[in-house]
Amino acid sequence: PTASAAQCIPGFASVTAARQNLRLCICSPGCTFLGLCETTGSHSVTIFRNPHGAALAPMCSPALDSDESVLGANLSEEALHLVTAGRILRIPLRECTLAHVPKPMVETLPGGINAQALLRMLDAS
């Protein structure tokens, strides 16, 4: 296998760390979509759209049976493919309802504080 160019995806590490039963971390070929798959649960799979500088990323979670175990997954630019113990699913991403659409990041916070400068300062500490 060959590694492609590294890409920074804001906040993805903290979202990943919050998952206790994380089984897979998947990415579409163009890094437009990212996915986290936990072992079991009705919402064990969550797909995120790469935020590209926005404060939050839109996300969706296809509904599975509560006892369904995710054995494998593949994420393309058009669809999510899941393998469970009992079935193989193809879920088009356009049918995956967005749970949250991010607002564009503001340049200036109340009090005239530069938002980008504040984030850089917090990242440095």
PDB file of N, CA, C and O in Angstrom, residues 5 8 18 21 23-24 30-31 37 39 41 45 49-50 59 61 64 66 69-70 75 92 94 97 103-104 115 119-120:
ATOM      1  N   ALA A   5      -0.801  11.945   0.083  1.00  0.00           N
ATOM      2  CA  ALA A   5      -0.423  13.149   0.812  1.00  0.00           C
ATOM      3  C   ALA A   5      -1.267  13.301   2.080  1.00  0.00           C
ATOM      4  O   ALA A   5      -2.465  13.047   2.072  1.00  0.00           O
ATOM      5  N   CYS A   8      -4.798  17.681   6.883  1.00  0.00           N
ATOM      6  CA  CYS A   8      -5.293  18.032   8.210  1.00  0.00           C
ATOM      7  C   CYS A   8      -6.810  18.198   8.155  1.00  0.00           C
ATOM      8  O   CYS A   8      -7.331  18.910   7.303  1.00  0.00           O
ATOM      9  N   ALA A  18     -13.526  10.327  21.225  1.00  0.00           N
ATOM     10  CA  ALA A  18     -14.748  10.203  22.019  1.00  0.00           C
ATOM     11  C   ALA A  18     -15.470   8.873  21.781  1.00  0.00           C
ATOM     12  O   ALA A  18     -16.390   8.537  22.514  1.00  0.00           O
ATOM     13  N   ASN A  21     -15.972   2.402  21.296  1.00  0.00           N
ATOM     14  CA  ASN A  21     -15.934   1.112  20.611  1.00  0.00           C
ATOM     15  C   ASN A  21     -15.601   1.280  19.133  1.00  0.00           C
ATOM     16  O   ASN A  21     -16.175   0.621  18.281  1.00  0.00           O
ATOM     17  N   ARG A  23     -14.239   0.862  15.631  1.00  0.00           N
ATOM     18  CA  ARG A  23     -13.723  -0.275  14.877  1.00  0.00           C
ATOM     19  C   ARG A  23     -12.982   0.176  13.627  1.00  0.00           C
ATOM     20  O   ARG A  23     -11.928  -0.332  13.314  1.00  0.00           O
ATOM     21  N   LEU A  24     -13.553   1.131  12.889  1.00  0.00           N
ATOM     22  CA  LEU A  24     -12.967   1.558  11.622  1.00  0.00           C
ATOM     23  C   LEU A  24     -13.003   3.076  11.494  1.00  0.00           C
ATOM     24  O   LEU A  24     -13.935   3.725  11.954  1.00  0.00           O
ATOM     25  N   GLY A  30     -11.265  11.360  -2.283  1.00  0.00           N
ATOM     26  CA  GLY A  30     -10.939  12.777  -2.365  1.00  0.00           C
ATOM     27  C   GLY A  30     -10.951  13.495  -1.029  1.00  0.00           C
ATOM     28  O   GLY A  30     -10.866  14.719  -0.972  1.00  0.00           O
ATOM     29  N   CYS A  31     -11.074  12.763   0.068  1.00  0.00           N
ATOM     30  CA  CYS A  31     -11.152  13.311   1.433  1.00  0.00           C
ATOM     31  C   CYS A  31     -12.336  14.263   1.614  1.00  0.00           C
ATOM     32  O   CYS A  31     -12.313  15.137   2.467  1.00  0.00           O
ATOM     33  N   CYS A  37     -16.796   4.082  12.311  1.00  0.00           N
ATOM     34  CA  CYS A  37     -17.668   2.923  12.515  1.00  0.00           C
ATOM     35  C   CYS A  37     -17.355   2.305  13.864  1.00  0.00           C
ATOM     36  O   CYS A  37     -16.228   1.893  14.119  1.00  0.00           O
ATOM     37  N   THR A  39     -18.473  -0.696  16.854  1.00  0.00           N
ATOM     38  CA  THR A  39     -18.747  -2.123  16.725  1.00  0.00           C
ATOM     39  C   THR A  39     -20.228  -2.423  16.498  1.00  0.00           C
ATOM     40  O   THR A  39     -20.570  -3.102  15.549  1.00  0.00           O
ATOM     41  N   GLY A  41     -24.620  -1.023  17.246  1.00  0.00           N
ATOM     42  CA  GLY A  41     -25.534   0.042  17.643  1.00  0.00           C
ATOM     43  C   GLY A  41     -26.303   0.591  16.471  1.00  0.00           C
ATOM     44  O   GLY A  41     -25.886   0.471  15.319  1.00  0.00           O
ATOM     45  N   VAL A  45     -22.459   4.053  12.841  1.00  0.00           N
ATOM     46  CA  VAL A  45     -21.695   4.623  11.731  1.00  0.00           C
ATOM     47  C   VAL A  45     -22.060   6.097  11.600  1.00  0.00           C
ATOM     48  O   VAL A  45     -23.236   6.446  11.541  1.00  0.00           O
ATOM     49  N   ARG A  49     -18.766  15.340   6.554  1.00  0.00           N
ATOM     50  CA  ARG A  49     -18.223  16.016   5.374  1.00  0.00           C
ATOM     51  C   ARG A  49     -17.047  16.848   5.862  1.00  0.00           C
ATOM     52  O   ARG A  49     -17.121  17.503   6.893  1.00  0.00           O
ATOM     53  N   ASN A  50     -15.936  16.798   5.140  1.00  0.00           N
ATOM     54  CA  ASN A  50     -14.751  17.563   5.510  1.00  0.00           C
ATOM     55  C   ASN A  50     -15.128  19.037   5.608  1.00  0.00           C
ATOM     56  O   ASN A  50     -15.656  19.602   4.655  1.00  0.00           O
ATOM     57  N   MET A  59     -22.890  16.233   9.265  1.00  0.00           N
ATOM     58  CA  MET A  59     -22.733  14.806   9.505  1.00  0.00           C
ATOM     59  C   MET A  59     -24.052  14.089   9.330  1.00  0.00           C
ATOM     60  O   MET A  59     -25.114  14.713   9.369  1.00  0.00           O
ATOM     61  N   SER A  61     -25.895   9.897   9.961  1.00  0.00           N
ATOM     62  CA  SER A  61     -25.733   8.580  10.557  1.00  0.00           C
ATOM     63  C   SER A  61     -26.837   7.666  10.044  1.00  0.00           C
ATOM     64  O   SER A  61     -27.992   7.829  10.421  1.00  0.00           O
ATOM     65  N   LEU A  64     -29.172   1.685  11.535  1.00  0.00           N
ATOM     66  CA  LEU A  64     -28.967   0.236  11.476  1.00  0.00           C
ATOM     67  C   LEU A  64     -29.769  -0.405  12.596  1.00  0.00           C
ATOM     68  O   LEU A  64     -30.270   0.284  13.481  1.00  0.00           O
ATOM     69  N   SER A  66     -30.234  -2.230  16.092  1.00  0.00           N
ATOM     70  CA  SER A  66     -29.458  -1.987  17.309  1.00  0.00           C
ATOM     71  C   SER A  66     -28.465  -3.102  17.625  1.00  0.00           C
ATOM     72  O   SER A  66     -27.445  -2.862  18.265  1.00  0.00           O
ATOM     73  N   SER A  69     -23.791  -5.676  13.891  1.00  0.00           N
ATOM     74  CA  SER A  69     -22.361  -5.454  14.053  1.00  0.00           C
ATOM     75  C   SER A  69     -21.739  -5.099  12.707  1.00  0.00           C
ATOM     76  O   SER A  69     -21.921  -5.815  11.730  1.00  0.00           O
ATOM     77  N   VAL A  70     -21.010  -3.994  12.654  1.00  0.00           N
ATOM     78  CA  VAL A  70     -20.348  -3.565  11.424  1.00  0.00           C
ATOM     79  C   VAL A  70     -19.036  -4.332  11.304  1.00  0.00           C
ATOM     80  O   VAL A  70     -18.162  -4.232  12.154  1.00  0.00           O
ATOM     81  N   LEU A  75     -15.985   3.813   1.774  1.00  0.00           N
ATOM     82  CA  LEU A  75     -16.612   5.108   1.561  1.00  0.00           C
ATOM     83  C   LEU A  75     -16.100   5.683   0.248  1.00  0.00           C
ATOM     84  O   LEU A  75     -14.889   5.848   0.067  1.00  0.00           O
ATOM     85  N   PRO A  92     -26.488   5.592  -0.564  1.00  0.00           N
ATOM     86  CA  PRO A  92     -26.051   6.800  -1.282  1.00  0.00           C
ATOM     87  C   PRO A  92     -25.951   7.972  -0.311  1.00  0.00           C
ATOM     88  O   PRO A  92     -26.819   8.173   0.530  1.00  0.00           O
ATOM     89  N   ARG A  94     -26.279  11.072  -0.851  1.00  0.00           N
ATOM     90  CA  ARG A  94     -27.314  12.095  -1.044  1.00  0.00           C
ATOM     91  C   ARG A  94     -28.588  11.745  -0.277  1.00  0.00           C
ATOM     92  O   ARG A  94     -29.399  12.596   0.014  1.00  0.00           O
ATOM     93  N   THR A  97     -29.430  11.954   5.456  1.00  0.00           N
ATOM     94  CA  THR A  97     -29.888  13.267   5.901  1.00  0.00           C
ATOM     95  C   THR A  97     -28.840  13.939   6.779  1.00  0.00           C
ATOM     96  O   THR A  97     -28.300  13.324   7.692  1.00  0.00           O
ATOM     97  N   LYS A 103     -22.476  26.753  10.036  1.00  0.00           N
ATOM     98  CA  LYS A 103     -22.497  28.149   9.614  1.00  0.00           C
ATOM     99  C   LYS A 103     -21.060  28.534   9.271  1.00  0.00           C
ATOM    100  O   LYS A 103     -20.124  27.998   9.858  1.00  0.00           O
ATOM    101  N   PRO A 104     -20.875  29.449   8.350  1.00  0.00           N
ATOM    102  CA  PRO A 104     -19.503  29.864   8.055  1.00  0.00           C
ATOM    103  C   PRO A 104     -18.846  30.504   9.283  1.00  0.00           C
ATOM    104  O   PRO A 104     -19.508  31.123  10.094  1.00  0.00           O
ATOM    105  N   ALA A 115     -10.935  35.973  15.121  1.00  0.00           N
ATOM    106  CA  ALA A 115     -11.224  34.558  15.370  1.00  0.00           C
ATOM    107  C   ALA A 115     -10.060  33.658  14.967  1.00  0.00           C
ATOM    108  O   ALA A 115      -9.696  32.730  15.697  1.00  0.00           O
ATOM    109  N   LEU A 119      -7.812  31.163  17.460  1.00  0.00           N
ATOM    110  CA  LEU A 119      -7.641  29.718  17.243  1.00  0.00           C
ATOM    111  C   LEU A 119      -6.172  29.342  17.165  1.00  0.00           C
ATOM    112  O   LEU A 119      -5.760  28.315  17.721  1.00  0.00           O
ATOM    113  N   ARG A 120      -5.353  30.155  16.494  1.00  0.00           N
ATOM    114  CA  ARG A 120      -3.915  29.882  16.425  1.00  0.00           C
ATOM    115  C   ARG A 120      -3.281  29.914  17.810  1.00  0.00           C
ATOM    116  O   ARG A 120      -2.448  29.092  18.153  1.00  0.00           O
TER     117      ARG A 120
END
